[in-house]
Coordinates of C-alpha atoms in Angstrom, one line a residue:
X28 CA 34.3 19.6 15.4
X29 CA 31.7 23.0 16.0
X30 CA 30.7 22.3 12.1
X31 CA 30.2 18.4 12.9
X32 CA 28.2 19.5 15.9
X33 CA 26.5 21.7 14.5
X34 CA 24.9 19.0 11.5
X35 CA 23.7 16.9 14.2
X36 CA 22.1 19.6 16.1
X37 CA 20.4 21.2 12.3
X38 CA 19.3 17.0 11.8
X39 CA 17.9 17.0 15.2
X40 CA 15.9 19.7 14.9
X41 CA 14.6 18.4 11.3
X42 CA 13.3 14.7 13.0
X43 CA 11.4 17.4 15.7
X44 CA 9.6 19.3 12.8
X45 CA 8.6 16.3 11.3
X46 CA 7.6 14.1 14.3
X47 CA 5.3 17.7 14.9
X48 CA 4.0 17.0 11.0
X49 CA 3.1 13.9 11.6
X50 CA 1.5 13.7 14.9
X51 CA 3.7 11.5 17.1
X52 CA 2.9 12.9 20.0
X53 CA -0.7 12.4 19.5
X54 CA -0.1 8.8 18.0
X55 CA 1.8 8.2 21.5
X56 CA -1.7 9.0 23.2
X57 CA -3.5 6.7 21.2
X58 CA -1.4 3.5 21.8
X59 CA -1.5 4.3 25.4
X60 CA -5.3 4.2 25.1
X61 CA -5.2 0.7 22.9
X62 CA -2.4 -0.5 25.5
X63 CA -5.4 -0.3 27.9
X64 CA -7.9 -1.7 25.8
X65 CA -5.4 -4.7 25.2
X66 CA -5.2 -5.0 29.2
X67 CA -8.5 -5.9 29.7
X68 CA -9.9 -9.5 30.1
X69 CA -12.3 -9.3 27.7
X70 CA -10.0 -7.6 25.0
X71 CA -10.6 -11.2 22.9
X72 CA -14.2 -11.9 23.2
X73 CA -14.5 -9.9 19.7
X74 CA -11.5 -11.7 17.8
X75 CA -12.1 -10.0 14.6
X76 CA -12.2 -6.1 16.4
X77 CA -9.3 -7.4 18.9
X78 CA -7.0 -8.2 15.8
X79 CA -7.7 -5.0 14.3
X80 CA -7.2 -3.0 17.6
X81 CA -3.8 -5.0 18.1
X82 CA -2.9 -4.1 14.4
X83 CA -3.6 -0.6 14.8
X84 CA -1.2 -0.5 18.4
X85 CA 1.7 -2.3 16.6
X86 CA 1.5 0.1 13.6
X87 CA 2.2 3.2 16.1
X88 CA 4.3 1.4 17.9
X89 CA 6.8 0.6 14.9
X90 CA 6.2 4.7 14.0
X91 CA 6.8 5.7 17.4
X92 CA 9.8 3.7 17.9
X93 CA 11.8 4.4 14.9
X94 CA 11.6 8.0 15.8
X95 CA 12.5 7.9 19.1
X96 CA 15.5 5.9 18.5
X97 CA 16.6 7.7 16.0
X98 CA 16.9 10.3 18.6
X99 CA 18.1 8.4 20.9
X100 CA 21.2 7.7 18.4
X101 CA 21.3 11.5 17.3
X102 CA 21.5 12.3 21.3
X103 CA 24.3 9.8 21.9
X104 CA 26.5 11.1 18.8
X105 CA 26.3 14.7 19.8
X106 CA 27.4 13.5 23.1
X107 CA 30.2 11.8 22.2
X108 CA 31.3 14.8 19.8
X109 CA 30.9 17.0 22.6
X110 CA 33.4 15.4 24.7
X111 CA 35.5 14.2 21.9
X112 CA 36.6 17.3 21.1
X113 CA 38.9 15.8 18.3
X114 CA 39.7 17.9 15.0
X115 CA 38.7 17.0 11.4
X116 CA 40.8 14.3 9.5
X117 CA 40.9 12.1 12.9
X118 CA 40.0 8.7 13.5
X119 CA 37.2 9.5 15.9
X120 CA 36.1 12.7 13.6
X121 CA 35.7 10.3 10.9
X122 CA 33.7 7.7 13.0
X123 CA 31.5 10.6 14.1
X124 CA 30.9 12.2 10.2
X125 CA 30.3 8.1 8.6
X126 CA 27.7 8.2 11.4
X127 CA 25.8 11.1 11.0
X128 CA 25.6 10.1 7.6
X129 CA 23.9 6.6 8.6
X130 CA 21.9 8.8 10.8
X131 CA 20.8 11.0 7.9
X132 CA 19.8 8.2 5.6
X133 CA 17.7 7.0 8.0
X134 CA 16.2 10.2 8.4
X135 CA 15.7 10.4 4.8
X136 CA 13.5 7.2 5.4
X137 CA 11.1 8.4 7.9
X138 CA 11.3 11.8 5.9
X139 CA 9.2 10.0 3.4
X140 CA 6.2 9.7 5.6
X141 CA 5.6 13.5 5.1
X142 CA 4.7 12.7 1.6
X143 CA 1.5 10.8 2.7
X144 CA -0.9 14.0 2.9
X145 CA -4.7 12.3 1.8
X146 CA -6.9 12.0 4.4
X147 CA -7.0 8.2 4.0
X148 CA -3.1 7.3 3.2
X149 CA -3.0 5.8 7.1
X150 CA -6.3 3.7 6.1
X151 CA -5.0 -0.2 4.6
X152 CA -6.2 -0.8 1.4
X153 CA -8.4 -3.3 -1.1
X154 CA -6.7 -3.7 -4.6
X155 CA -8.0 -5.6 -7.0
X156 CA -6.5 -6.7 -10.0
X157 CA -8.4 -7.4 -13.2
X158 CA -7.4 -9.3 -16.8
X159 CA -7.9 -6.2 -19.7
X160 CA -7.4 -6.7 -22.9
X161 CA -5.2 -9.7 -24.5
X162 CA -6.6 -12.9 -24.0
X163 CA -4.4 -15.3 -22.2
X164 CA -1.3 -13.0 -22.0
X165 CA -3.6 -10.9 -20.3
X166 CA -5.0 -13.1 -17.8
X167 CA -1.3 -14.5 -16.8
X168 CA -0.1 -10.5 -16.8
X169 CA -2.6 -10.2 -14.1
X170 CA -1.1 -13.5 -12.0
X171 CA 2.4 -11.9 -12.3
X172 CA 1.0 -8.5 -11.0
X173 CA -0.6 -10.3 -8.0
X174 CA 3.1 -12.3 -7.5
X175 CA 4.5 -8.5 -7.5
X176 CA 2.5 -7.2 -4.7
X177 CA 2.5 -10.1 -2.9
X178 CA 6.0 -10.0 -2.7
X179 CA 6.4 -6.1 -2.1
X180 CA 3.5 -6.8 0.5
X181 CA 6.2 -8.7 2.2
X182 CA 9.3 -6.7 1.8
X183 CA 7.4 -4.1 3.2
X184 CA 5.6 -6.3 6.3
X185 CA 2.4 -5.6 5.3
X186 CA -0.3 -7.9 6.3
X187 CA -2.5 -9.4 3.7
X188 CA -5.8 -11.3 2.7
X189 CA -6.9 -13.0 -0.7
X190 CA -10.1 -11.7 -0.6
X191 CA -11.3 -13.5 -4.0
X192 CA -9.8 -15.1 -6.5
X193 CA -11.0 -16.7 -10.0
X194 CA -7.9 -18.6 -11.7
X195 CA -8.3 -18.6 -15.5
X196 CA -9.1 -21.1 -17.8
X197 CA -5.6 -21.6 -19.8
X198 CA -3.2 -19.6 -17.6
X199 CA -3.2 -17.1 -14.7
X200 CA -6.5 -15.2 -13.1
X201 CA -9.4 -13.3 -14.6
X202 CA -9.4 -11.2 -11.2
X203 CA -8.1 -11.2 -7.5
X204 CA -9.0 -8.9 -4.7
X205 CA -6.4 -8.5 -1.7
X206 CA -7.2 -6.8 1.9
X207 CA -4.0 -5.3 2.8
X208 CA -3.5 -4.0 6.5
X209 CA -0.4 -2.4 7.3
X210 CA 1.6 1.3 8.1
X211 CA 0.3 4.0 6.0
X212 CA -0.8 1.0 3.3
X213 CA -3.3 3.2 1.5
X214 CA -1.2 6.1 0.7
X215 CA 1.9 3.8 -1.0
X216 CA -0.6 1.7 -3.0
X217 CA -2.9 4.7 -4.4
X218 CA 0.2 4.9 -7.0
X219 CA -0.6 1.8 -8.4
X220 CA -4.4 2.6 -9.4
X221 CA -4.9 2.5 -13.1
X222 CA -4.3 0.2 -16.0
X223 CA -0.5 -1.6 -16.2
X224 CA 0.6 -2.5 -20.0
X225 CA 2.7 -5.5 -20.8
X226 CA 4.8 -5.7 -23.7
X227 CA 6.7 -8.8 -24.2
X228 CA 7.2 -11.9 -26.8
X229 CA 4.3 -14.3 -26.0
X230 CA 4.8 -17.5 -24.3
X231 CA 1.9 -18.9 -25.8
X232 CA 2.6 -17.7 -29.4
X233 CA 3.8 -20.4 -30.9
X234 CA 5.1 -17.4 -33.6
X235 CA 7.0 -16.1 -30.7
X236 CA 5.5 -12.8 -31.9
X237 CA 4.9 -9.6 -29.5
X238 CA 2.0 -9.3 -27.7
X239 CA 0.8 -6.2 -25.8
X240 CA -1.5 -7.0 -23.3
X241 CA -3.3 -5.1 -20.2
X242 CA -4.7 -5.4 -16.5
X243 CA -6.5 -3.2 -14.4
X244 CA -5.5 -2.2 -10.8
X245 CA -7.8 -0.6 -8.2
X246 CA -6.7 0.6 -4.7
X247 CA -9.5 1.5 -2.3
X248 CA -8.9 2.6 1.4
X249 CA -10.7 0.3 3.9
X250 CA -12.9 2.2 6.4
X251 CA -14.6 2.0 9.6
X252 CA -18.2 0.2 9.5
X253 CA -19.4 3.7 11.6
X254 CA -22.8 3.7 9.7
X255 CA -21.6 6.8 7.4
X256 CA -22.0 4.6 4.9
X257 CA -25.6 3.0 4.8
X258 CA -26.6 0.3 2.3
X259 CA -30.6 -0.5 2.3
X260 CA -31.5 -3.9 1.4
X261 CA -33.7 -2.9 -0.9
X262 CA -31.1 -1.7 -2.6
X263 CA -29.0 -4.8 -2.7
X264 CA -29.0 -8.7 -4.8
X265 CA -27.0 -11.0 -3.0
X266 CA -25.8 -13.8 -5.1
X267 CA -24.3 -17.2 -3.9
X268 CA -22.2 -20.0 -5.7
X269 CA -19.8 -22.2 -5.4
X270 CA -16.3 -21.5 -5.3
X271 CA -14.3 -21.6 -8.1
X272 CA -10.7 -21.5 -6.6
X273 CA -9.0 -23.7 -4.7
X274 CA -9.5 -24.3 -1.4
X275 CA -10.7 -28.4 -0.5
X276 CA -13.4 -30.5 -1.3
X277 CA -15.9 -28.3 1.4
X278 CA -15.2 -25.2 -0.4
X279 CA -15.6 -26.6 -4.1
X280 CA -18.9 -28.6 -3.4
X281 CA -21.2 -26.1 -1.6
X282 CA -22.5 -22.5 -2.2
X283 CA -19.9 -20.6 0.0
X284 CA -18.9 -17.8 -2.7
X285 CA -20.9 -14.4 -2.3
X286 CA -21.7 -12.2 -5.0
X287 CA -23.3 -8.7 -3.8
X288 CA -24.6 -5.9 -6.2
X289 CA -25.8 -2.4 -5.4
X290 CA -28.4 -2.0 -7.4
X291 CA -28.6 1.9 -7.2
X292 CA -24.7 2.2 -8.5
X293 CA -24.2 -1.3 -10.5
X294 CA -21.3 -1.9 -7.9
X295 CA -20.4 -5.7 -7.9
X296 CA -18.4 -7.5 -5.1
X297 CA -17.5 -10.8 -4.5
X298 CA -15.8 -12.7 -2.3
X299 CA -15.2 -16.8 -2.0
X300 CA -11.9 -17.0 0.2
X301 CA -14.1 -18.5 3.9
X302 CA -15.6 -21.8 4.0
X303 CA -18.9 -19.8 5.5
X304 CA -21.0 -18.1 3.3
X305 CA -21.8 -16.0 6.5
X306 CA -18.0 -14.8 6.4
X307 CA -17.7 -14.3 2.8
X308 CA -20.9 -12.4 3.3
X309 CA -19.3 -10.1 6.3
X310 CA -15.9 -9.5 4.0
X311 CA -17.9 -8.6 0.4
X312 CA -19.7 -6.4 2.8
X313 CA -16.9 -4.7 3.9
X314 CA -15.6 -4.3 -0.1
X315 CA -18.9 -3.0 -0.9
X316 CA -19.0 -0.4 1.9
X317 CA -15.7 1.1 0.7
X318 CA -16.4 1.1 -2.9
X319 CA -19.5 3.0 -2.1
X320 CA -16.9 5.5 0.3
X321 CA -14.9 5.4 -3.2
X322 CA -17.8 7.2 -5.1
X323 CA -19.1 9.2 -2.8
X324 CA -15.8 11.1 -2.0
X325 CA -15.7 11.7 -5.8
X326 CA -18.8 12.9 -5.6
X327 CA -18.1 14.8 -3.0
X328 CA -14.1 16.3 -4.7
X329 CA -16.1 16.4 -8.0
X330 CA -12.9 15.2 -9.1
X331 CA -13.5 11.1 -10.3
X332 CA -8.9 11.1 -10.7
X333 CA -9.2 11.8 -6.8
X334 CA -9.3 8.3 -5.2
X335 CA -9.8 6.2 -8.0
X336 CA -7.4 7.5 -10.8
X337 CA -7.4 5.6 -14.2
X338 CA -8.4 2.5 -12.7
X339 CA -10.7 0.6 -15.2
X340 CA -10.7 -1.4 -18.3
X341 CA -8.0 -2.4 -19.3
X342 CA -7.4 -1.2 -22.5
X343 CA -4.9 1.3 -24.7
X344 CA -4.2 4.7 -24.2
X345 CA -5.6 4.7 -20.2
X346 CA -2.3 2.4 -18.9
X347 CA -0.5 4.4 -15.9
X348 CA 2.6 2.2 -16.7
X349 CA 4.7 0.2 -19.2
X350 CA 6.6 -2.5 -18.2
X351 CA 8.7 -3.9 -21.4
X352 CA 10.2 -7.2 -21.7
X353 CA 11.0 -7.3 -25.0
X354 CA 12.7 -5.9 -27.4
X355 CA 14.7 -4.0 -24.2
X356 CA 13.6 -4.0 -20.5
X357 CA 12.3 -0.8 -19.4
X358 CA 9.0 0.2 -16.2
X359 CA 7.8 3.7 -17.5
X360 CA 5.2 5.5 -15.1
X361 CA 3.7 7.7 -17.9
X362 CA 2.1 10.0 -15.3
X363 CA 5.7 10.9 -13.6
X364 CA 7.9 10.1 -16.4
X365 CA 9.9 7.9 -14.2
X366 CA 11.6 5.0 -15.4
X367 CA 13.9 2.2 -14.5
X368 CA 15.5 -0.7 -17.0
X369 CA 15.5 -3.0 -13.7
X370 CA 12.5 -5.0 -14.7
X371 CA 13.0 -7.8 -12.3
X372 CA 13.5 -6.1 -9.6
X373 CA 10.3 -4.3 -9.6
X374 CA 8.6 -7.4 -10.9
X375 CA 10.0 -9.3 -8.1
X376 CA 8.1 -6.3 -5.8
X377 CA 10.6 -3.5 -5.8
X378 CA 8.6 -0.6 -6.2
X379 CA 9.4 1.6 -3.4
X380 CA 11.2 4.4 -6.3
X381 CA 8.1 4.6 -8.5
X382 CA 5.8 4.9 -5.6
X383 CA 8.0 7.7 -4.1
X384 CA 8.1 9.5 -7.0
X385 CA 4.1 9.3 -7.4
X386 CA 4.0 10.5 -4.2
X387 CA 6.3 14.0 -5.1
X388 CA 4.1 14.3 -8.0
X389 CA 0.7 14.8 -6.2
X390 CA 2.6 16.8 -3.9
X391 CA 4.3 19.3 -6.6
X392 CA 0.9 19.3 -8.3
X393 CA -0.6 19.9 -5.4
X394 CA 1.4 23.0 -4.2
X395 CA 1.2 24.2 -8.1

């Protein structure tokens, strides 16, 4: 039992160093201090900032609590070894040893935390997903990439917001940009930033020949509106039209959409998903304001693979990852070399492994 006790005791001590890492402690301060900012009666006069503040609480909350009872569970099984007393091979032994393994697995989970080391991997995230090269394959590539993070989005418990959307013509979408709030959102999705191949017999071949087609991805942290970043209206066109998605007769019929481009950097946002034109105004805003954030930390790194990786046109020779449906079924990441021949899974939002082993890649690269 000394050896049993002493595992518990070495996985104790690990879940301390890392809860030291990753600043529990301090994370318990803060949600004391948005507990009290939730207490007061006019916590809901600013919906939109009372939302966010009540995101922010239940994201350290969900942290906080997973690591405390995990040691709470770690506690109560060094207890009951303690007093046990029993000798390897019995019946209570084993109970003890099957449970310390369940205890370690979670570890392992919350282990995985430690990998998020950019200053923004807390931040949520803007991605936007663009058709590339391929015609129609390429424009319903793109809807199956949105159906794939919309359903890892909620496998994961992430919160999210169709910011735009502009369906194509034939099949699928020429674009869609998602807000996506959520624990440590930014630093899973900056995996996915870059160009995503498709290889696969067409659907709309009537040859039933193999097409290879292409869509972008870009993943942008959100940021605070502090006034670090400053955008001059001379320096701006604002654009407005009527929506082109769904969304009711009031939508369809009226000049809601908002179209906004910096002149100075040729950045273009867009946004059509309110009724108001003064809300889709307020969220393109907010897209703008952290694509402008994008460019100047590049600047800043004078490093452009920094934030915003391979992201852009979609096109041969720049994709980040294969996913193959025909002749075999195969997702490559061709920065990691990681693979896995369980294509649906990760098209039906699996992606936890390839994200993972993104993350150890920066990290070994990093420490190289």
């Amino acid at each position: 039992m000394e050896n049993l006790i002493k595992k518990i005791n070495d996985l104790r001590e690990k879940v301390v160093k890392t809860k030291e890492v990753l600043g529990i402690e301090r994370k318990k301060v803060q949600l004391n201090e948005l507990n009290f900012l939730m207490a007061k009666d006019d916590f809901w006069k600013n919906n939109d900032q009372a939302v966010k503040v009540s995101q922010e609480a239940e994201f350290f909350k969900t942290e906080i609590d997973r690591f405390e009872n995990l040691e709470k569970e770690i506690r109560n099984l060094e207890e009951l070894a303690v007093l046990s007393g029993e000798n390897e091979g019995d019946n209570i032994y084993n109970d003890i040893e099957i449970k310390l393994i369940d205890l370690e697995k979670e570890f392992e989970k919350l282990e995985f935390f430690l990998l998020f080391s950019g200053k923004d991997d807390d931040k949520g995230a803007i991605l936007s997903i663009h058709a590339g090269s391929g015609g129609v394959d390429a424009q319903d590539w793109a809807e199956i990439l949105e159906r794939m993070y919309l359903r890892y989005f909620e496998k994961k418990g992430f919160q999210v917001e169709i910011l735009d959307r502009v369906p194509a013509n034939e099949a699928g979408i020429k674009n869609s940009i998602l807000k996506v709030n959520g624990l440590y959102v930014y630093g899973n999705l900056r995996s996915e930033n870059g160009v995503h191949r498709l290889v696969r017999i067409s659907p709309f071949d009537s040859e039933d020949l193999r097409h290879t087609s292409f869509a972008g991805v870009e993943v942008i942290p959100q940021i605070e509106d502090d006034g670090a970043i400053k955008i001059e209206e001379k320096d701006i066109r604002i654009d407005v039209y009527k929506s082109s998605g769904p969304g009711g007769q009031g939508v369809n019929t009226t000049d809601s959409a908002v179209r906004i481009v910096h002149l100075p950097t040729n950045v273009s946002v867009s946004c059509q998903s309110e009724r108001s034109q003064h809300q889709n105004k307020e969220k393109a805003f907010q897209i703008l304001r952290a694509k402008l954030y994008q460019l100047q930390e590049e600047k800043n790194q004078a490093d452009l693979q920094k934030i915003k990786g391979s992201a852009g046109q979609g096109t041969w020779g720049k994709q980040i990852r294969s996913y193959v449906f025909q002749p075999y079924q195969m997702v490559k990441d061709h920065r990691t070399g990681f693979s896995s021949n369980k294509l649906d899974e990760v098209i039906n939002g699996d992606l936890d492994e390839f994200i993972e082993s993104y993350l150890k890649y920066l990290l070994k690269n990093k420490n190289n």
